[in-house]
Amino acid sequence: MAPERGSVIAKSNFPMYSVKSLDERHFLVAGGGGQAKTGVSNAIEIYELRGTETGYQASSVCAHDVGSQAPMNGATVYDGRNHLFAAGMDDECHLFSMKYKVVSPAKTVQNIGSSTEAVKRKSTKEETNGGANIDSNQTKRVTFDVGCLRTVKTDFLSDGGFQKCVQFSPDRSIIATGGGDGHLRIWKTEDLSKLHDIAAHKSEIDDLDFSPRGDKVVTISRGSSFSVWNVKDGKRHLDMEWPGKTGEHRFRACRFGVKAGSTEKGHTLYTINIPVKRSSKPDPCFIAQWDGETYKPRLVVNAGTEVLSSMAVSRDGIYVGVGMITGSVAVYIAFSLQKLYYVKEAHSIFVTGLDFMPTSENAREVTGTQDFHLLSISADNTIRLHQEPTRASYSAFILIIGLMMAIAFLFWTMAQLGL
């Protein structure tokens, strides 16, 4: 049976702004209510995804309170032993370590939650329900120890800085941050010491990403061009203009994708572009594909009039996912930018984050044989899973037999007609 499109797999106690897959079974969400004393926690929460008889569900295995600041953006990386999560919290970047830990089911309940009353209530509710987050048939369960390793101030806007975006380099050695003061800053992951401080843009940096080879960083701001920077020396490599009419559209997000799952075969840059102004007759948004070496535009497609708010590219470079301020979610085939999947208003409010789950053999044991598994989050507190069944394929033998039968039928028809 085909999976339900955009099904809710979990609900959080706080509005979420970042979602990142950790492995074939686990993903994290982060967000919160900020410094307002509303009782809404600021937290990082890790979920385990499981298949059920009726679909999929995700259960919380760890919730970590992060204090008075809400994580508004983030990036993850795996160093071979632990996962690292770099979170933008006001004008700072907080680097968290997430260590795997195997515990018994009884201890798992005790480890879910944090010091905030909101998360405590969640744990109490789960215990009352007989341990909703525990599989009674298991003797052991994977959870995580979450701790903050170090913090650094990353934005220095005079009237109140704020970090808007962060990414790890492919080799995990450095972190790039951007925010309100328009500076691109590059830090060593090991100790968060600063390598480069680049006055990249006159206004805030909305998004950035490392090239898959790690030698370039692309930054976008509220304008009709993006900038490419050399990681080694921090110097500007080039600026690239939007191919459409100047002043009508601006860049909103950027992501690199590898070709055929390998950096050896090159890479592509994808951007989403939205109208500068909103009018009674909405202008279309666009998804653009750029050459990963020359940064020249290769393909631009009309993505409709629903304003795009977020984007993700699958690890194998095959799919591009986009979220919209209407709550809708769509997935495009990367090489052709042909729309493959669409759910109108999957969320009740704008999509704040997207991330693709892995599609390895181990992942198929959890999520089945689907073309993709895309997580979407929103300030509506719901986490949704989007999937598309693997398209049917036929062996070469069956195709040859079918072709031979078609030819035979053609000759028989011609003989009957005396041709």
Short mmCIF file of C-alpha atoms in Angstrom, two decimals:
data_model
loop_
_atom_site.label_atom_id
_atom_site.label_comp_id
_atom_site.label_asym_id
_atom_site.label_seq_id
_atom_site.Cartn_x
_atom_site.Cartn_y
_atom_site.Cartn_z
CA MET A 1 0.00 0.00 0.00
CA ALA A 2 1.33 3.46 -0.86
CA PRO A 3 2.37 5.53 2.17
CA GLU A 4 0.24 8.46 3.25
CA ARG A 5 1.65 11.65 1.81
CA GLY A 6 3.09 13.96 4.44
CA SER A 7 1.90 11.93 7.42
CA VAL A 8 2.47 13.28 10.94
CA ILE A 9 5.04 11.09 12.69
CA ALA A 10 5.48 13.15 15.87
CA LYS A 11 4.46 16.33 17.65
CA SER A 12 6.78 18.48 19.69
CA ASN A 13 6.12 20.67 22.74
CA PHE A 14 7.90 23.62 21.14
CA PRO A 15 7.98 25.36 17.74
CA MET A 16 10.79 23.87 15.63
CA TYR A 17 13.22 25.73 13.39
CA SER A 18 15.83 23.10 12.52
CA VAL A 19 15.60 19.41 11.57
CA LYS A 20 18.61 17.20 10.81
CA SER A 21 18.85 13.46 10.18
CA LEU A 22 21.58 11.75 12.20
CA ASP A 23 21.49 8.19 10.85
CA GLU A 24 19.04 5.71 9.31
CA ARG A 25 16.81 5.76 12.39
CA HIS A 26 17.46 8.99 14.28
CA PHE A 27 16.94 12.68 13.62
CA LEU A 28 16.94 15.81 15.74
CA VAL A 29 14.76 18.88 15.90
CA ALA A 30 15.61 22.12 17.66
CA GLY A 31 13.73 25.27 18.54
CA GLY A 32 11.70 26.82 21.30
CA GLY A 33 9.97 29.91 22.57
CA GLY A 34 13.09 32.06 22.96
CA GLN A 35 13.60 34.33 25.95
CA ALA A 36 9.91 35.04 26.41
CA LYS A 37 8.76 33.49 29.68
CA THR A 38 5.79 31.62 28.24
CA GLY A 39 6.64 28.18 29.60
CA VAL A 40 7.70 26.96 26.15
CA SER A 41 11.09 25.28 26.42
CA ASN A 42 14.15 25.86 24.24
CA ALA A 43 15.46 22.44 23.41
CA ILE A 44 17.17 19.91 21.20
CA GLU A 45 15.12 16.73 20.87
CA ILE A 46 16.20 13.49 19.20
CA TYR A 47 13.69 11.04 17.75
CA GLU A 48 13.83 7.45 16.57
CA LEU A 49 11.83 6.61 13.43
CA ARG A 50 10.03 3.26 13.28
CA GLY A 51 7.74 1.49 10.87
CA THR A 52 4.36 0.35 12.19
CA GLU A 53 1.49 -1.68 10.76
CA THR A 54 -0.27 1.51 9.71
CA GLY A 55 2.70 3.63 8.64
CA TYR A 56 5.51 5.35 10.53
CA GLN A 57 5.94 7.05 13.85
CA ALA A 58 8.81 8.75 15.65
CA SER A 59 9.34 8.53 19.39
CA SER A 60 11.53 10.81 21.47
CA VAL A 61 14.65 9.19 22.91
CA CYS A 62 16.33 12.32 24.26
CA ALA A 63 15.34 15.93 25.01
CA HIS A 64 17.98 18.44 26.10
CA ASP A 65 17.09 21.86 27.48
CA VAL A 66 19.42 24.58 26.16
CA GLY A 67 18.47 27.44 28.46
CA SER A 68 16.94 30.81 27.62
CA GLN A 69 17.99 31.00 23.96
CA ALA A 70 16.17 29.17 21.17
CA PRO A 71 18.17 27.33 18.48
CA MET A 72 16.96 29.07 15.31
CA ASN A 73 19.26 27.35 12.80
CA GLY A 74 21.75 24.52 12.83
CA ALA A 75 23.97 22.01 11.06
CA THR A 76 25.15 18.52 11.95
CA VAL A 77 28.14 16.34 11.16
CA TYR A 78 29.34 12.88 12.24
CA ASP A 79 33.01 12.55 13.19
CA GLY A 80 33.10 8.76 13.25
CA ARG A 81 32.21 8.49 16.93
CA ASN A 82 29.80 11.26 17.85
CA HIS A 83 27.46 13.68 16.13
CA LEU A 84 28.11 17.40 16.39
CA PHE A 85 25.35 20.01 16.18
CA ALA A 86 26.23 23.67 15.58
CA ALA A 87 23.24 25.76 16.64
CA GLY A 88 22.61 29.46 16.02
CA MET A 89 21.23 30.95 19.24
CA ASP A 90 20.81 34.74 19.12
CA ASP A 91 24.25 36.16 18.24
CA GLU A 92 26.15 33.00 19.20
CA CYS A 93 27.02 29.59 17.81
CA HIS A 94 26.76 26.76 20.33
CA LEU A 95 28.55 23.52 19.47
CA PHE A 96 26.87 20.44 20.95
CA SER A 97 28.13 16.87 21.13
CA MET A 98 25.63 14.01 20.86
CA LYS A 99 27.06 10.68 22.00
CA TYR A 100 25.34 7.37 21.42
CA LYS A 101 24.37 5.57 24.61
CA VAL A 102 22.71 2.18 25.04
CA VAL A 103 20.38 1.89 28.02
CA SER A 104 17.68 -0.42 29.32
CA PRO A 105 14.03 0.51 28.64
CA ALA A 106 13.47 1.56 32.26
CA LYS A 107 16.34 4.02 32.10
CA THR A 108 15.25 5.40 28.73
CA VAL A 109 12.16 7.02 30.28
CA GLN A 110 14.32 8.63 32.95
CA ASN A 111 16.67 10.07 30.33
CA ILE A 112 13.96 11.72 28.26
CA GLY A 113 13.48 15.32 29.27
CA SER A 114 15.40 18.15 30.81
CA SER A 115 15.14 20.79 33.49
CA THR A 116 12.23 22.64 31.89
CA GLU A 117 8.73 21.99 33.13
CA ALA A 118 7.42 21.68 29.56
CA VAL A 119 9.69 18.77 28.76
CA LYS A 120 9.15 17.23 32.19
CA ARG A 121 5.42 17.16 31.52
CA LYS A 122 6.12 15.28 28.31
CA SER A 123 8.10 12.61 30.16
CA THR A 124 5.37 12.28 32.83
CA LYS A 125 2.74 11.88 30.12
CA GLU A 126 4.78 9.12 28.45
CA GLU A 127 5.16 7.26 31.76
CA THR A 128 1.42 7.55 32.37
CA ASN A 129 0.77 6.09 28.94
CA GLY A 130 2.86 3.07 29.80
CA GLY A 131 6.02 4.42 28.18
CA ALA A 132 4.97 5.53 24.71
CA ASN A 133 8.61 5.89 23.77
CA ILE A 134 9.59 2.36 24.78
CA ASP A 135 9.33 -0.91 22.93
CA SER A 136 8.53 -3.47 25.65
CA ASN A 137 10.01 -6.23 23.48
CA GLN A 138 13.47 -4.63 23.61
CA THR A 139 15.98 -5.08 26.40
CA LYS A 140 18.25 -2.29 25.16
CA ARG A 141 17.65 1.02 23.47
CA VAL A 142 19.83 3.66 21.85
CA THR A 143 19.65 7.15 23.31
CA PHE A 144 22.06 10.09 23.37
CA ASP A 145 24.11 12.11 25.82
CA VAL A 146 23.88 15.75 24.72
CA GLY A 147 26.26 18.39 26.00
CA CYS A 148 27.51 21.80 24.95
CA LEU A 149 31.21 21.72 24.09
CA ARG A 150 31.84 25.43 23.51
CA THR A 151 30.23 28.70 22.45
CA VAL A 152 31.41 31.65 20.37
CA LYS A 153 29.86 35.00 19.44
CA THR A 154 29.35 34.98 15.66
CA ASP A 155 27.50 38.19 14.85
CA PHE A 156 28.23 41.78 15.85
CA LEU A 157 25.35 43.83 14.47
CA SER A 158 25.35 47.07 16.49
CA ASP A 159 21.66 47.03 17.42
CA GLY A 160 21.50 43.33 18.28
CA GLY A 161 23.28 40.59 16.38
CA PHE A 162 21.75 37.31 15.28
CA GLN A 163 23.20 34.27 13.53
CA LYS A 164 21.00 33.20 10.60
CA CYS A 165 22.89 30.28 9.08
CA VAL A 166 25.70 27.80 9.79
CA GLN A 167 27.33 24.92 7.94
CA PHE A 168 30.14 22.41 8.52
CA SER A 169 32.75 21.85 5.84
CA PRO A 170 32.63 18.37 4.23
CA ASP A 171 35.78 17.29 6.12
CA ARG A 172 34.27 18.59 9.43
CA SER A 173 37.34 20.71 10.21
CA ILE A 174 35.72 24.15 9.92
CA ILE A 175 32.38 25.88 10.42
CA ALA A 176 31.01 28.84 8.46
CA THR A 177 28.50 31.26 9.99
CA GLY A 178 26.54 34.23 8.67
CA GLY A 179 24.02 36.63 10.11
CA GLY A 180 22.76 40.11 10.71
CA ASP A 181 25.96 42.09 10.18
CA GLY A 182 26.59 40.58 6.72
CA HIS A 183 29.93 39.03 7.68
CA LEU A 184 30.97 35.53 6.66
CA ARG A 185 33.04 34.06 9.48
CA ILE A 186 34.93 30.78 9.33
CA TRP A 187 35.94 28.95 12.51
CA LYS A 188 37.96 25.87 13.43
CA THR A 189 35.61 23.15 14.65
CA GLU A 190 38.11 21.95 17.22
CA ASP A 191 38.19 25.09 19.38
CA LEU A 192 35.99 27.63 17.52
CA SER A 193 38.98 29.88 16.91
CA LYS A 194 38.43 32.30 14.03
CA LEU A 195 40.12 31.71 10.66
CA HIS A 196 38.46 34.37 8.47
CA ASP A 197 36.22 37.38 9.05
CA ILE A 198 34.88 38.57 5.69
CA ALA A 199 32.67 41.60 5.14
CA ALA A 200 30.66 39.68 2.56
CA HIS A 201 27.40 41.63 2.21
CA LYS A 202 25.93 44.99 3.19
CA SER A 203 22.81 43.33 4.61
CA GLU A 204 22.23 40.11 6.55
CA ILE A 205 23.35 36.77 5.16
CA ASP A 206 20.26 34.61 4.64
CA ASP A 207 22.00 31.34 3.78
CA LEU A 208 25.35 29.75 2.93
CA ASP A 209 26.80 26.39 1.97
CA PHE A 210 30.14 24.68 1.35
CA SER A 211 30.88 23.08 -2.00
CA PRO A 212 31.18 19.27 -1.73
CA ARG A 213 34.96 19.54 -2.19
CA GLY A 214 35.12 22.05 0.64
CA ASP A 215 37.17 24.64 -1.25
CA LYS A 216 34.40 27.22 -1.77
CA VAL A 217 31.60 28.80 0.27
CA VAL A 218 28.54 30.38 -1.34
CA THR A 219 26.69 33.14 0.52
CA ILE A 220 23.41 34.80 -0.33
CA SER A 221 21.90 38.01 0.99
CA ARG A 222 18.79 40.05 0.22
CA GLY A 223 19.75 40.81 -3.35
CA SER A 224 19.82 39.53 -6.92
CA SER A 225 23.32 38.00 -6.78
CA PHE A 226 25.22 35.44 -4.74
CA SER A 227 28.90 35.44 -3.81
CA VAL A 228 31.47 32.64 -3.92
CA TRP A 229 34.46 32.68 -1.54
CA ASN A 230 37.74 30.76 -1.43
CA VAL A 231 37.96 28.85 1.84
CA LYS A 232 41.76 28.77 1.90
CA ASP A 233 42.41 32.52 1.87
CA GLY A 234 38.94 33.98 2.42
CA LYS A 235 39.06 35.98 -0.80
CA ARG A 236 36.14 36.58 -3.14
CA HIS A 237 36.08 34.12 -6.04
CA LEU A 238 33.20 35.70 -7.97
CA ASP A 239 29.71 37.17 -7.81
CA MET A 240 26.92 35.73 -9.95
CA GLU A 241 23.81 37.65 -10.98
CA TRP A 242 20.28 36.28 -11.18
CA PRO A 243 19.52 35.67 -14.90
CA GLY A 244 16.05 37.22 -14.68
CA LYS A 245 15.04 40.85 -14.48
CA THR A 246 17.03 42.81 -11.91
CA GLY A 247 15.09 43.87 -8.85
CA GLU A 248 12.15 41.49 -9.29
CA HIS A 249 13.48 38.42 -7.46
CA ARG A 250 15.96 37.80 -4.67
CA PHE A 251 17.82 34.74 -3.47
CA ARG A 252 16.30 32.93 -0.47
CA ALA A 253 18.39 29.75 0.05
CA CYS A 254 21.23 27.77 -1.52
CA ARG A 255 22.39 24.15 -1.38
CA PHE A 256 25.01 22.12 -3.17
CA GLY A 257 24.35 18.61 -4.45
CA VAL A 258 26.75 15.99 -5.78
CA LYS A 259 26.27 14.31 -9.15
CA ALA A 260 25.42 10.60 -9.05
CA GLY A 261 26.33 10.46 -5.38
CA SER A 262 30.02 11.23 -5.81
CA THR A 263 32.16 14.39 -5.69
CA GLU A 264 34.37 12.79 -8.35
CA LYS A 265 31.61 13.39 -10.90
CA GLY A 266 31.22 17.04 -10.04
CA HIS A 267 28.53 18.99 -8.23
CA THR A 268 25.66 21.39 -8.76
CA LEU A 269 24.43 24.43 -6.86
CA TYR A 270 20.69 24.89 -6.34
CA THR A 271 18.97 28.10 -5.27
CA ILE A 272 15.42 29.19 -4.58
CA ASN A 273 14.42 32.69 -5.60
CA ILE A 274 11.37 34.59 -4.41
CA PRO A 275 9.71 37.87 -5.46
CA VAL A 276 11.09 41.03 -3.89
CA LYS A 277 7.61 42.48 -3.55
CA ARG A 278 4.24 40.89 -2.92
CA SER A 279 1.24 42.10 -4.90
CA SER A 280 -2.41 41.23 -5.43
CA LYS A 281 -1.28 39.26 -8.47
CA PRO A 282 1.52 37.09 -7.06
CA ASP A 283 4.72 36.68 -9.07
CA PRO A 284 6.15 33.16 -9.43
CA CYS A 285 9.04 31.77 -7.43
CA PHE A 286 11.89 29.90 -9.10
CA ILE A 287 14.23 26.99 -8.47
CA ALA A 288 17.56 27.39 -10.27
CA GLN A 289 20.33 24.97 -11.09
CA TRP A 290 23.89 26.35 -11.43
CA ASP A 291 27.08 24.72 -12.67
CA GLY A 292 29.15 23.78 -9.62
CA GLU A 293 32.46 24.90 -11.20
CA THR A 294 31.65 27.99 -13.29
CA TYR A 295 28.54 28.97 -11.30
CA LYS A 296 26.71 29.83 -14.51
CA PRO A 297 22.96 29.11 -14.62
CA ARG A 298 22.00 25.85 -16.34
CA LEU A 299 18.29 25.51 -15.66
CA VAL A 300 15.58 27.70 -14.10
CA VAL A 301 12.04 26.46 -13.48
CA ASN A 302 8.86 28.19 -12.37
CA ALA A 303 7.91 26.79 -8.94
CA GLY A 304 4.51 28.47 -8.71
CA THR A 305 3.26 31.42 -6.69
CA GLU A 306 3.45 29.85 -3.21
CA VAL A 307 6.43 31.66 -1.66
CA LEU A 308 9.33 29.29 -0.98
CA SER A 309 10.73 29.32 2.57
CA SER A 310 13.21 26.42 2.82
CA MET A 311 15.18 23.92 0.76
CA ALA A 312 17.10 20.65 1.10
CA VAL A 313 19.05 18.44 -1.31
CA SER A 314 19.32 14.68 -0.78
CA ARG A 315 22.75 13.25 0.03
CA ASP A 316 22.90 11.37 -3.26
CA GLY A 317 22.08 14.55 -5.18
CA ILE A 318 18.98 13.05 -6.81
CA TYR A 319 16.21 15.12 -5.19
CA VAL A 320 15.58 18.74 -4.23
CA GLY A 321 12.94 19.41 -1.58
CA VAL A 322 11.28 22.79 -0.98
CA GLY A 323 8.95 24.09 1.71
CA MET A 324 6.60 27.06 1.42
CA ILE A 325 5.12 29.75 3.66
CA THR A 326 1.70 28.22 3.00
CA GLY A 327 2.89 24.98 4.65
CA SER A 328 3.09 23.07 1.36
CA VAL A 329 5.99 20.72 0.52
CA ALA A 330 7.29 19.66 -2.90
CA VAL A 331 10.12 17.47 -4.20
CA TYR A 332 11.82 17.87 -7.58
CA ILE A 333 14.10 15.54 -9.56
CA ALA A 334 17.44 17.33 -9.31
CA PHE A 335 18.87 16.91 -12.81
CA SER A 336 15.72 18.04 -14.64
CA LEU A 337 13.94 20.03 -11.88
CA GLN A 338 10.75 18.17 -12.76
CA LYS A 339 8.22 18.15 -9.95
CA LEU A 340 7.78 14.63 -8.58
CA TYR A 341 5.83 15.16 -5.37
CA TYR A 342 3.58 17.83 -3.87
CA VAL A 343 1.41 18.11 -0.77
CA LYS A 344 -0.63 21.28 -0.46
CA GLU A 345 -0.60 22.84 3.02
CA ALA A 346 0.97 19.83 4.70
CA HIS A 347 1.59 22.16 7.66
CA SER A 348 -0.80 24.78 8.98
CA ILE A 349 1.92 27.46 8.90
CA PHE A 350 5.16 28.06 6.98
CA VAL A 351 7.73 25.27 6.67
CA THR A 352 10.78 26.12 8.79
CA GLY A 353 13.03 23.17 7.94
CA LEU A 354 13.54 20.16 5.69
CA ASP A 355 16.02 17.29 5.60
CA PHE A 356 16.28 14.03 3.68
CA MET A 357 16.85 10.79 5.56
CA PRO A 358 19.54 8.42 4.20
CA THR A 359 18.52 5.91 1.51
CA SER A 360 21.02 3.12 2.27
CA GLU A 361 20.22 -0.58 2.57
CA ASN A 362 20.04 -0.20 6.36
CA ALA A 363 17.61 2.69 5.94
CA ARG A 364 15.27 0.52 3.86
CA GLU A 365 14.84 -1.77 6.87
CA VAL A 366 13.27 1.18 8.66
CA THR A 367 11.50 3.18 5.96
CA GLY A 368 10.94 0.57 3.25
CA THR A 369 11.67 0.82 -0.47
CA GLN A 370 10.75 4.42 -1.16
CA ASP A 371 12.46 6.80 -3.57
CA PHE A 372 13.03 9.36 -0.82
CA HIS A 373 12.25 10.07 2.82
CA LEU A 374 11.91 13.80 3.52
CA LEU A 375 11.31 15.25 6.99
CA SER A 376 9.52 18.58 7.28
CA ILE A 377 8.92 20.75 10.35
CA SER A 378 7.01 23.91 11.11
CA ALA A 379 6.14 26.28 13.92
CA ASP A 380 2.88 24.28 14.11
CA ASN A 381 4.85 21.74 16.24
CA THR A 382 4.34 18.82 13.83
CA ILE A 383 6.98 16.64 12.20
CA ARG A 384 5.92 15.09 8.91
CA LEU A 385 7.45 12.37 6.74
CA HIS A 386 7.15 12.64 2.96
CA GLN A 387 7.79 9.58 0.81
CA GLU A 388 7.33 8.49 -2.78
CA PRO A 389 7.04 4.79 -3.69
CA THR A 390 9.86 3.46 -5.85
CA ARG A 391 8.79 3.63 -9.45
CA ALA A 392 8.20 0.26 -11.05
CA SER A 393 11.03 -1.03 -13.23
CA TYR A 394 11.16 -3.85 -15.75
CA SER A 395 14.03 -6.14 -16.64
CA ALA A 396 15.69 -5.95 -20.08
CA PHE A 397 14.47 -9.48 -20.81
CA ILE A 398 10.81 -8.49 -20.38
CA LEU A 399 11.31 -5.42 -22.55
CA ILE A 400 12.89 -7.49 -25.33
CA ILE A 401 10.08 -10.05 -25.22
CA GLY A 402 7.51 -7.25 -25.35
CA LEU A 403 9.26 -5.66 -28.34
CA MET A 404 9.39 -8.99 -30.20
CA MET A 405 5.68 -9.58 -29.58
CA ALA A 406 4.86 -6.07 -30.85
CA ILE A 407 6.87 -6.70 -34.06
CA ALA A 408 5.21 -10.08 -34.56
CA PHE A 409 1.79 -8.52 -34.11
CA LEU A 410 2.66 -5.82 -36.64
CA PHE A 411 3.67 -8.37 -39.29
CA TRP A 412 0.55 -10.46 -38.60
CA THR A 413 -1.65 -7.38 -39.02
CA MET A 414 0.08 -6.48 -42.29
CA ALA A 415 -0.40 -10.05 -43.56
CA GLN A 416 -4.10 -10.00 -42.70
CA LEU A 417 -4.50 -6.75 -44.60
CA GLY A 418 -2.57 -8.12 -47.56
CA LEU A 419 0.15 -5.48 -47.28
#
